[in-house]
mmCIF file of C-alpha atoms and ligand atoms in Angstrom:
data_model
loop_
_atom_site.group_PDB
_atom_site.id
_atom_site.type_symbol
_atom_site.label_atom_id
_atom_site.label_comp_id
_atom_site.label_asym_id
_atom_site.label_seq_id
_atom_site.Cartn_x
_atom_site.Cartn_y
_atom_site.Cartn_z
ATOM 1 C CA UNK U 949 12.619 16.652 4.618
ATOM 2 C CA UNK U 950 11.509 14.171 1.727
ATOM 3 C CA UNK U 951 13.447 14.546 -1.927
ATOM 4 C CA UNK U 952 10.817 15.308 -4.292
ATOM 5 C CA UNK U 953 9.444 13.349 -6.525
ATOM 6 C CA UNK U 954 7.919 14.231 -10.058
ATOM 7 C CA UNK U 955 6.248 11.390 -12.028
ATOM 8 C CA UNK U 956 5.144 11.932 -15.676
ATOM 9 C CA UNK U 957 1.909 9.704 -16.746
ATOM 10 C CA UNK U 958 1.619 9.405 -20.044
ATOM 11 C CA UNK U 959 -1.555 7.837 -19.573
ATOM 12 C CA UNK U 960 -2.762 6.378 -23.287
ATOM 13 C CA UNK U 961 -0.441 8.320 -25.177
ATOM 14 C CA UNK U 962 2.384 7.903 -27.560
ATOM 15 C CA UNK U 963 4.127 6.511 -30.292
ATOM 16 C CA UNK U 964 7.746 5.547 -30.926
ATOM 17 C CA UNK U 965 8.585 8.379 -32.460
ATOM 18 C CA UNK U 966 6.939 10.734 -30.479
ATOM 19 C CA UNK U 967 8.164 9.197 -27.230
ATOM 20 C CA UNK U 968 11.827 9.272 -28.671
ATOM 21 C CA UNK U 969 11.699 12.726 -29.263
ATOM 22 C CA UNK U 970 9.829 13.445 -25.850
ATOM 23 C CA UNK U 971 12.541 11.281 -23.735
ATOM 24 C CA UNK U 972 15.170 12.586 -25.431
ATOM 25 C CA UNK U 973 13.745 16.340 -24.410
ATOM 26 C CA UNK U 974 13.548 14.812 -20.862
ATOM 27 C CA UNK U 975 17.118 13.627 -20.747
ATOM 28 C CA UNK U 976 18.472 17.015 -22.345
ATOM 29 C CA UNK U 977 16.380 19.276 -20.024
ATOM 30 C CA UNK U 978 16.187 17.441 -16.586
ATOM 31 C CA UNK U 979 20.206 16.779 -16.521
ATOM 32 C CA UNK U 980 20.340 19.872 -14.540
ATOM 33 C CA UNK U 981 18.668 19.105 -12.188
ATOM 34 C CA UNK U 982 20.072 17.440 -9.597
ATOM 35 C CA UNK U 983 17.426 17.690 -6.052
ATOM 36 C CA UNK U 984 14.243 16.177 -7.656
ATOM 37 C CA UNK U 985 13.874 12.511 -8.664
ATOM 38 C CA UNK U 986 11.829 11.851 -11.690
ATOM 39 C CA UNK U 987 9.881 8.614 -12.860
ATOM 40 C CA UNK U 988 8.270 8.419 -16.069
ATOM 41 C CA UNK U 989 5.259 5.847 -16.379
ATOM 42 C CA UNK U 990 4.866 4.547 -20.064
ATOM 43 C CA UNK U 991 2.051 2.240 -21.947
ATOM 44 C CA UNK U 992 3.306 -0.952 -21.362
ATOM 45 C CA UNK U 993 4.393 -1.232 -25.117
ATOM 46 C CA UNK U 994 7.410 1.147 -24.397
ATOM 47 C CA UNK U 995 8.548 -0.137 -21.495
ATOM 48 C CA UNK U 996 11.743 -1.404 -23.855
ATOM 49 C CA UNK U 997 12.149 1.850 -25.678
ATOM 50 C CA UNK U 998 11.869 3.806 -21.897
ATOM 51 C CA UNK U 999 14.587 1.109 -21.089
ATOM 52 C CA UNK U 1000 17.296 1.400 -23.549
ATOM 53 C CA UNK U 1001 16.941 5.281 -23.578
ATOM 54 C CA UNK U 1002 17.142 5.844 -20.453
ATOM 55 C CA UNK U 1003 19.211 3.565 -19.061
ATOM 56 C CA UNK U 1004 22.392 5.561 -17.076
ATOM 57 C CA UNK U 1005 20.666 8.827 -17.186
ATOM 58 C CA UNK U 1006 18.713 9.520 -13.706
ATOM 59 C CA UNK U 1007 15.553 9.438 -14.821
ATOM 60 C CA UNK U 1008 13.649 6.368 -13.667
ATOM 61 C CA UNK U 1009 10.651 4.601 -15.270
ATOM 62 C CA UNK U 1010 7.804 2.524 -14.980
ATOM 63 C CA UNK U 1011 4.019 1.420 -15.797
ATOM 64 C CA UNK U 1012 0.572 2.260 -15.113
ATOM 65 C CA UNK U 1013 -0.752 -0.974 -13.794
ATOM 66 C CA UNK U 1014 -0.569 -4.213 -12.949
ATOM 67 C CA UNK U 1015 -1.673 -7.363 -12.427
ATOM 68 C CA UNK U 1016 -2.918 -8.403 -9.048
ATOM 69 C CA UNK U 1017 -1.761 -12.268 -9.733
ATOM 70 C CA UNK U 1018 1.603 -13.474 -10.414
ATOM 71 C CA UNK U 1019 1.338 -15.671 -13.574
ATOM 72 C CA UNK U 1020 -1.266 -17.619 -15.291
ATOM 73 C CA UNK U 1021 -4.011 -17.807 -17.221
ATOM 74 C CA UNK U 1022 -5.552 -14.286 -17.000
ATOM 75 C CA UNK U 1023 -5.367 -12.957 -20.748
ATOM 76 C CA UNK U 1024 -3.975 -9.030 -21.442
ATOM 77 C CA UNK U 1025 -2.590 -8.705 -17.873
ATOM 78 C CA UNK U 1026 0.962 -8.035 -17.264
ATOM 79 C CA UNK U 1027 2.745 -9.289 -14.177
ATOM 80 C CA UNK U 1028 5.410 -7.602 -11.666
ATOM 81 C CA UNK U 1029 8.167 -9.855 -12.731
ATOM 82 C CA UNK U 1030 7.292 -8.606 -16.265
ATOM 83 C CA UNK U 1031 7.727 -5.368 -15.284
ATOM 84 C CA UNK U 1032 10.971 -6.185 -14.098
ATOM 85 C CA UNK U 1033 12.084 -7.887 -16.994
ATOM 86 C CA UNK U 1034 12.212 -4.659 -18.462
ATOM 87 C CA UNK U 1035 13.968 -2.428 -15.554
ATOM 88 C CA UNK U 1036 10.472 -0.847 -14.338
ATOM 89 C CA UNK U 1037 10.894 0.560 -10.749
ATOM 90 C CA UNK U 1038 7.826 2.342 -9.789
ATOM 91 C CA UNK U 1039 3.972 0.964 -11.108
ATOM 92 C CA UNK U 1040 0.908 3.554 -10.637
ATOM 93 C CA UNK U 1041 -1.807 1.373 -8.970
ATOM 94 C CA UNK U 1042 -5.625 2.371 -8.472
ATOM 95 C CA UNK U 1043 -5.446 5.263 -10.932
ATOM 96 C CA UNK U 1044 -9.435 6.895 -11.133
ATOM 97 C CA UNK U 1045 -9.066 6.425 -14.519
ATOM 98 C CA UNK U 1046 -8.437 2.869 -14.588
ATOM 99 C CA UNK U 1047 -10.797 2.153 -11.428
ATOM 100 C CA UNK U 1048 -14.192 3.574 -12.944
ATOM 101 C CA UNK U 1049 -13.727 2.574 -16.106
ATOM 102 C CA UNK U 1050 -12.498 -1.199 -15.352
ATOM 103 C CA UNK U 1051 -14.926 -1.649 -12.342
ATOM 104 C CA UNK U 1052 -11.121 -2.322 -10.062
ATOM 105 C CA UNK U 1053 -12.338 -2.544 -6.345
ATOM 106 C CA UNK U 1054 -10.704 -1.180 -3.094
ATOM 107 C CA UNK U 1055 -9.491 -4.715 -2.861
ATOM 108 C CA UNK U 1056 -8.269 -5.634 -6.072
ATOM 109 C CA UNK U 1057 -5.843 -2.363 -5.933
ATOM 110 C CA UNK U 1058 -4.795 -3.262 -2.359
ATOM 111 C CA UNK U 1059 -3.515 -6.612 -3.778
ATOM 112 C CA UNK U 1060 -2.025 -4.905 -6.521
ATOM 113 C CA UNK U 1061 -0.186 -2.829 -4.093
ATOM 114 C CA UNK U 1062 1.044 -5.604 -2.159
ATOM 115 C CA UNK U 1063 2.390 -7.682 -5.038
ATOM 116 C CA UNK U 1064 4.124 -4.333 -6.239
ATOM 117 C CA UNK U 1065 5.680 -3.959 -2.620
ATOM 118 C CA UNK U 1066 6.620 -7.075 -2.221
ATOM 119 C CA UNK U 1067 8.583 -7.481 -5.142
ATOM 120 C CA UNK U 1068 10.834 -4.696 -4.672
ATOM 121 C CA UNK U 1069 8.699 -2.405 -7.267
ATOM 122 C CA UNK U 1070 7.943 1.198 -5.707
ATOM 123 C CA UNK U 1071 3.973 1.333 -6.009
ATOM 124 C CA UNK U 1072 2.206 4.548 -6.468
ATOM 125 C CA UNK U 1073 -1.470 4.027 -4.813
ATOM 126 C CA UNK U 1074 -3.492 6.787 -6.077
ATOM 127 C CA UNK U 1075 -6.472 7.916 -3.838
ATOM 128 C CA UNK U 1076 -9.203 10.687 -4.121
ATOM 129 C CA UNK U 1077 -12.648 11.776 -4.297
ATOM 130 C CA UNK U 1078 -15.238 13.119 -6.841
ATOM 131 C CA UNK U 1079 -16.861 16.882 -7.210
ATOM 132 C CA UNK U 1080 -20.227 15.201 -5.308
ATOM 133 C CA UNK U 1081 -17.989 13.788 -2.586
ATOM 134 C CA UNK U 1082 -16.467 16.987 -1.751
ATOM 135 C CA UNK U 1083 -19.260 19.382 -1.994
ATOM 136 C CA UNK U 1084 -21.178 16.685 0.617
ATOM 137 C CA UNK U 1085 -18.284 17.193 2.988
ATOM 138 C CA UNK U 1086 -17.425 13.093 2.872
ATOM 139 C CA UNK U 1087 -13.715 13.443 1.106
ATOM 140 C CA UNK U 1088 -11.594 12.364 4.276
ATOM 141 C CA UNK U 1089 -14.265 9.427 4.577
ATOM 142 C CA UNK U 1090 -13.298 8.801 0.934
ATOM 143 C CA UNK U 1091 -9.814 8.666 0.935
ATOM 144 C CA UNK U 1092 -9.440 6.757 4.318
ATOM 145 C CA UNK U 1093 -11.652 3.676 3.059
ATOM 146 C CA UNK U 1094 -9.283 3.522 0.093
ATOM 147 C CA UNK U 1095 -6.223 3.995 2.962
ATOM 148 C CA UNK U 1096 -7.918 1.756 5.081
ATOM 149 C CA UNK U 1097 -8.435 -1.569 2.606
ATOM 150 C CA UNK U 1098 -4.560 -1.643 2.492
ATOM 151 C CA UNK U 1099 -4.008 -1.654 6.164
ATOM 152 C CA UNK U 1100 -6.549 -4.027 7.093
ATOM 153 C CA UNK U 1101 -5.648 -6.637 4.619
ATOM 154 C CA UNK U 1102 -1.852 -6.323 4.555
ATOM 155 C CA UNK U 1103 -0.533 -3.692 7.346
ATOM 156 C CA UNK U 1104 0.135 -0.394 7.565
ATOM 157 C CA UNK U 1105 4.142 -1.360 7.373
ATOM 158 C CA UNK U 1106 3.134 -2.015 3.494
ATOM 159 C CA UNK U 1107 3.554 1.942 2.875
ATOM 160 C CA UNK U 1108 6.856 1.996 4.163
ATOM 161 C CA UNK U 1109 8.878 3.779 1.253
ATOM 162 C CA UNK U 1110 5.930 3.368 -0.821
ATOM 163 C CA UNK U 1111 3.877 6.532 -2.747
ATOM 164 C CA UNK U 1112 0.747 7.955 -2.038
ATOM 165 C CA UNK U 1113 -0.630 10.244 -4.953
ATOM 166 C CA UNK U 1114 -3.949 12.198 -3.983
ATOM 167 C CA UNK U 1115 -5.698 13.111 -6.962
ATOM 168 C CA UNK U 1116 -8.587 14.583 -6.624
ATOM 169 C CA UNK U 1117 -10.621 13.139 -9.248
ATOM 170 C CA UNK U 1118 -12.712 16.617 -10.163
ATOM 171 C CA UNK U 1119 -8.848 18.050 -10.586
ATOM 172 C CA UNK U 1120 -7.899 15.210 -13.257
ATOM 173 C CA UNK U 1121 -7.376 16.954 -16.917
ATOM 174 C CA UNK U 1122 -10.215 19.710 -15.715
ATOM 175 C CA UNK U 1123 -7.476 22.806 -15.981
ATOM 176 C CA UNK U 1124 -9.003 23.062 -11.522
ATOM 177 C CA UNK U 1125 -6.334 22.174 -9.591
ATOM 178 C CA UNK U 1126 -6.979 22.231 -5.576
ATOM 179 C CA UNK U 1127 -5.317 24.798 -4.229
ATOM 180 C CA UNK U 1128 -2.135 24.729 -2.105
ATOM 181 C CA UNK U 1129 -4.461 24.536 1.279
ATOM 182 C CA UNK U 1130 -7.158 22.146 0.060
ATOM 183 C CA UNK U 1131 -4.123 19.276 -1.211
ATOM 184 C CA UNK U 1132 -2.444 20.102 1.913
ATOM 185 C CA UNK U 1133 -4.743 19.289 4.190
ATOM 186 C CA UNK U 1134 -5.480 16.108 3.235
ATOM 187 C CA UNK U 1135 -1.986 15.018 2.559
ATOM 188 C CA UNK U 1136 -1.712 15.633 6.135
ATOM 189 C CA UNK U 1137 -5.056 13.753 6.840
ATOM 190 C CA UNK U 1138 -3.620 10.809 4.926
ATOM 191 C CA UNK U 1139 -0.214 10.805 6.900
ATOM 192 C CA UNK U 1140 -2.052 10.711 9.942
ATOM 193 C CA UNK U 1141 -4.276 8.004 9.051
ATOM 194 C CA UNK U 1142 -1.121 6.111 8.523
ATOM 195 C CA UNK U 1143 0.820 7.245 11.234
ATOM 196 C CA UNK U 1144 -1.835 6.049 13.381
ATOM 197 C CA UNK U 1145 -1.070 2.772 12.519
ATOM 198 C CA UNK U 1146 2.834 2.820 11.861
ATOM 199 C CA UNK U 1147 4.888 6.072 12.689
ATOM 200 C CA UNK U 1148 8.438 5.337 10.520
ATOM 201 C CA UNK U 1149 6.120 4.278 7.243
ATOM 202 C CA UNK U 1150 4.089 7.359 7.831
ATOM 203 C CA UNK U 1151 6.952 9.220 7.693
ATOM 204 C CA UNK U 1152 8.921 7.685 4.906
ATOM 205 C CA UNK U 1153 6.056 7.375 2.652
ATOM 206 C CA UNK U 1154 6.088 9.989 -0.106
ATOM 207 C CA UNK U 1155 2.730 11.487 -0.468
ATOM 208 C CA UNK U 1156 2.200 13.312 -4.411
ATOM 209 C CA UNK U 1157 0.146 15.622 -5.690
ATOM 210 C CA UNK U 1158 -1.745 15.007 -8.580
ATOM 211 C CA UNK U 1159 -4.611 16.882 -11.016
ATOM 212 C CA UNK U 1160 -3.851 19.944 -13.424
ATOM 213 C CA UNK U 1161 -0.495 20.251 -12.223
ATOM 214 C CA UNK U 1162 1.630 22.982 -14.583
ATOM 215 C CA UNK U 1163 4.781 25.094 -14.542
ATOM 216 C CA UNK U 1164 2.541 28.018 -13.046
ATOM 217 C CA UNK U 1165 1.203 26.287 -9.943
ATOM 218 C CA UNK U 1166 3.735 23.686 -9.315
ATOM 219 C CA UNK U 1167 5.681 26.023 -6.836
ATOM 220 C CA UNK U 1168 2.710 27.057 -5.008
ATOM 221 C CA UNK U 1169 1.868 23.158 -4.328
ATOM 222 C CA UNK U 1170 5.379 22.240 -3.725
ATOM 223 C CA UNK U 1171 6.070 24.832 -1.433
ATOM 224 C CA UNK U 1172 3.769 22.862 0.696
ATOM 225 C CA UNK U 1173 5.256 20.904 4.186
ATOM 226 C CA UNK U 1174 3.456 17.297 3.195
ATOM 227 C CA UNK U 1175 3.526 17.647 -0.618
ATOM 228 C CA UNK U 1176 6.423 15.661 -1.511
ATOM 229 C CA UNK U 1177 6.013 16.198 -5.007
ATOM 230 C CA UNK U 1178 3.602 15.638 -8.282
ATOM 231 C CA UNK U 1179 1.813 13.093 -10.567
ATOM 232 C CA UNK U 1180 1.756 14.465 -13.854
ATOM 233 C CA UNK U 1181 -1.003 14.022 -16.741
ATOM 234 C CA UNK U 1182 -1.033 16.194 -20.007
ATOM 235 C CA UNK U 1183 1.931 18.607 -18.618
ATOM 236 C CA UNK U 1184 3.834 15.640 -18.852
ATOM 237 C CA UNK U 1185 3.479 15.629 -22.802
ATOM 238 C CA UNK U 1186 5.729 18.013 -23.358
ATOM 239 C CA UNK U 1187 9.013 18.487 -22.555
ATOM 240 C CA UNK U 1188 9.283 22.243 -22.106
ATOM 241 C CA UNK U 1189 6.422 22.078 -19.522
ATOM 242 C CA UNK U 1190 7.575 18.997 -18.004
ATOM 243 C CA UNK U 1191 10.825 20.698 -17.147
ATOM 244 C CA UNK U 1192 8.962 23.796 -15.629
ATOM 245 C CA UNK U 1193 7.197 21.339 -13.102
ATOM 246 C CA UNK U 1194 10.240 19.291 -12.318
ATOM 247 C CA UNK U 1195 12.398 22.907 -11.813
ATOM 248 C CA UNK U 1196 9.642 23.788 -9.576
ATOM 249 C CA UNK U 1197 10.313 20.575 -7.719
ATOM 250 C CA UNK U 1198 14.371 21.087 -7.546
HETATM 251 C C1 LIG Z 641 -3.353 12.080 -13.814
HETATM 252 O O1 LIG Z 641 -4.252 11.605 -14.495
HETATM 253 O O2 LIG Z 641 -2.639 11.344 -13.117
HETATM 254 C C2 LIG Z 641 -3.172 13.526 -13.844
HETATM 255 C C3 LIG Z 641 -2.656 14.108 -12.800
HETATM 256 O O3 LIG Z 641 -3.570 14.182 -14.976
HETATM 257 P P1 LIG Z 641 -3.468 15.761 -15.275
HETATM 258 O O4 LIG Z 641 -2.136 16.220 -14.807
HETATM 259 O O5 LIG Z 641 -3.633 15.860 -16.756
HETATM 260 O O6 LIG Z 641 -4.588 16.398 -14.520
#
């Protein structure tokens, strides 16, 4: 049975202050708890502060992108190794958020997976389909193209010990999570599709759950044989809840 895994996004929120006194909540409430491993992804201007405070504690951290190239002239990206420079271990790549908004192809996030991978960084590839998508029945088809662009172009080896976060985009800050059944089933589709390819990444790749997660239904989703744990928007924000998901995790 996979650890879980809980991984805060703060998305585009913050300040120094504010994130002081929301890591230090963190650190206070999650010592505790000692069966769930926790990653908090931070605007890439706090990567430092998310550094020095929580250095020797157990709670990792990381960003929210990244570049697909290594170094050059490509203005407001931020590479791997910068990432590193800073301690990051895990990077959230393909986020919906991100993807409509900044156009990023299938491709483009398959390469950003690969450089993540292959510098030692833990990538979280997030995958998942739109209201119209489900209600036409085409979700699996959905989710396997975005699957699919990463095997064909690098392997399906690439999602050995890697993350998988299905996030339905119609459950993303709506307050409508999918249910227990509806996330498990395609968790399952999605280790299949894998498996299909490479048995031992299948089965060592953690696969998340991620949209309106909260202390209330983060049991019920947990509970679940091929949820291996959440991605975590606005319940992220605050510590108190935070800890409720996390508990629910442990
Ligand atoms: C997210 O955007 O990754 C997310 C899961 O957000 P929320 O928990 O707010 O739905």
């Amino acid at each position: 049975m996979h650890r879980k895994l809980v991984v805060a996004n703060w998305k585009m929120h913050g300040s120094l202050a504010a994130n002081q006194q929301l890591l230090e909540g963190y650190i206070q409430r999650l010592k505790p708890l000692e069966n769930v491993d926790v990653v908090v992804c931070v605007p890439y201007p706090y990567l430092g502060q998310a550094q020095s405070l929580l250095q020797g504690t157990s709670i990792a951290w990381g960003a929210q992108n990244l570049s697909k190239d290594l170094a050059g002239a490509y203005t407001g990206e931020v590479s791997v190794a910068m990432l590193q420079d800073f301690g990051a271990t895990h990077v959230i790549v393909g986020h919906s958020e991100r993807a409509t908004a900044y156009c990023e192809s299938d491709e483009n996030i398959a390469t950003k997976f690969m450089q993540a991978k292959s510098h030692a960084l833990t990538p979280i590839l997030c995958v998942g389909e739109t209201l119209i998508e489900r209600e036409a029945g085409v979700m699996e088809m959905v989710v396997a193209k975005q699957i699919d662009t990463i095997i064909s172009m690098y392997g399906a080896s690439m999602f050995a010990g890697a993350v998988v976060a299905y996030e339905p985009i119609w459950a993303i800050g709506t307050g409508l999570a999918a249910t227990p059944e509806q996330a498990q089933a395609m968790h399952e589709f999605i280790r299949g599709r894998i498996a299909a390819h490479d048995k031992d990444a299948a089965n060592s790749l953690k696969i998340l759950y991620g949209g309106s997660v909260n202390s209330q239904n983060a049991v019920q989703l947990f509970v679940m044989q091929d949820i291996n744990g959440g991605l975590i928007g606005r319940g992220s924000l605050n510590a108190e809840e935070f800890e409720g998901i996390c508990r629910a995790a442990n």
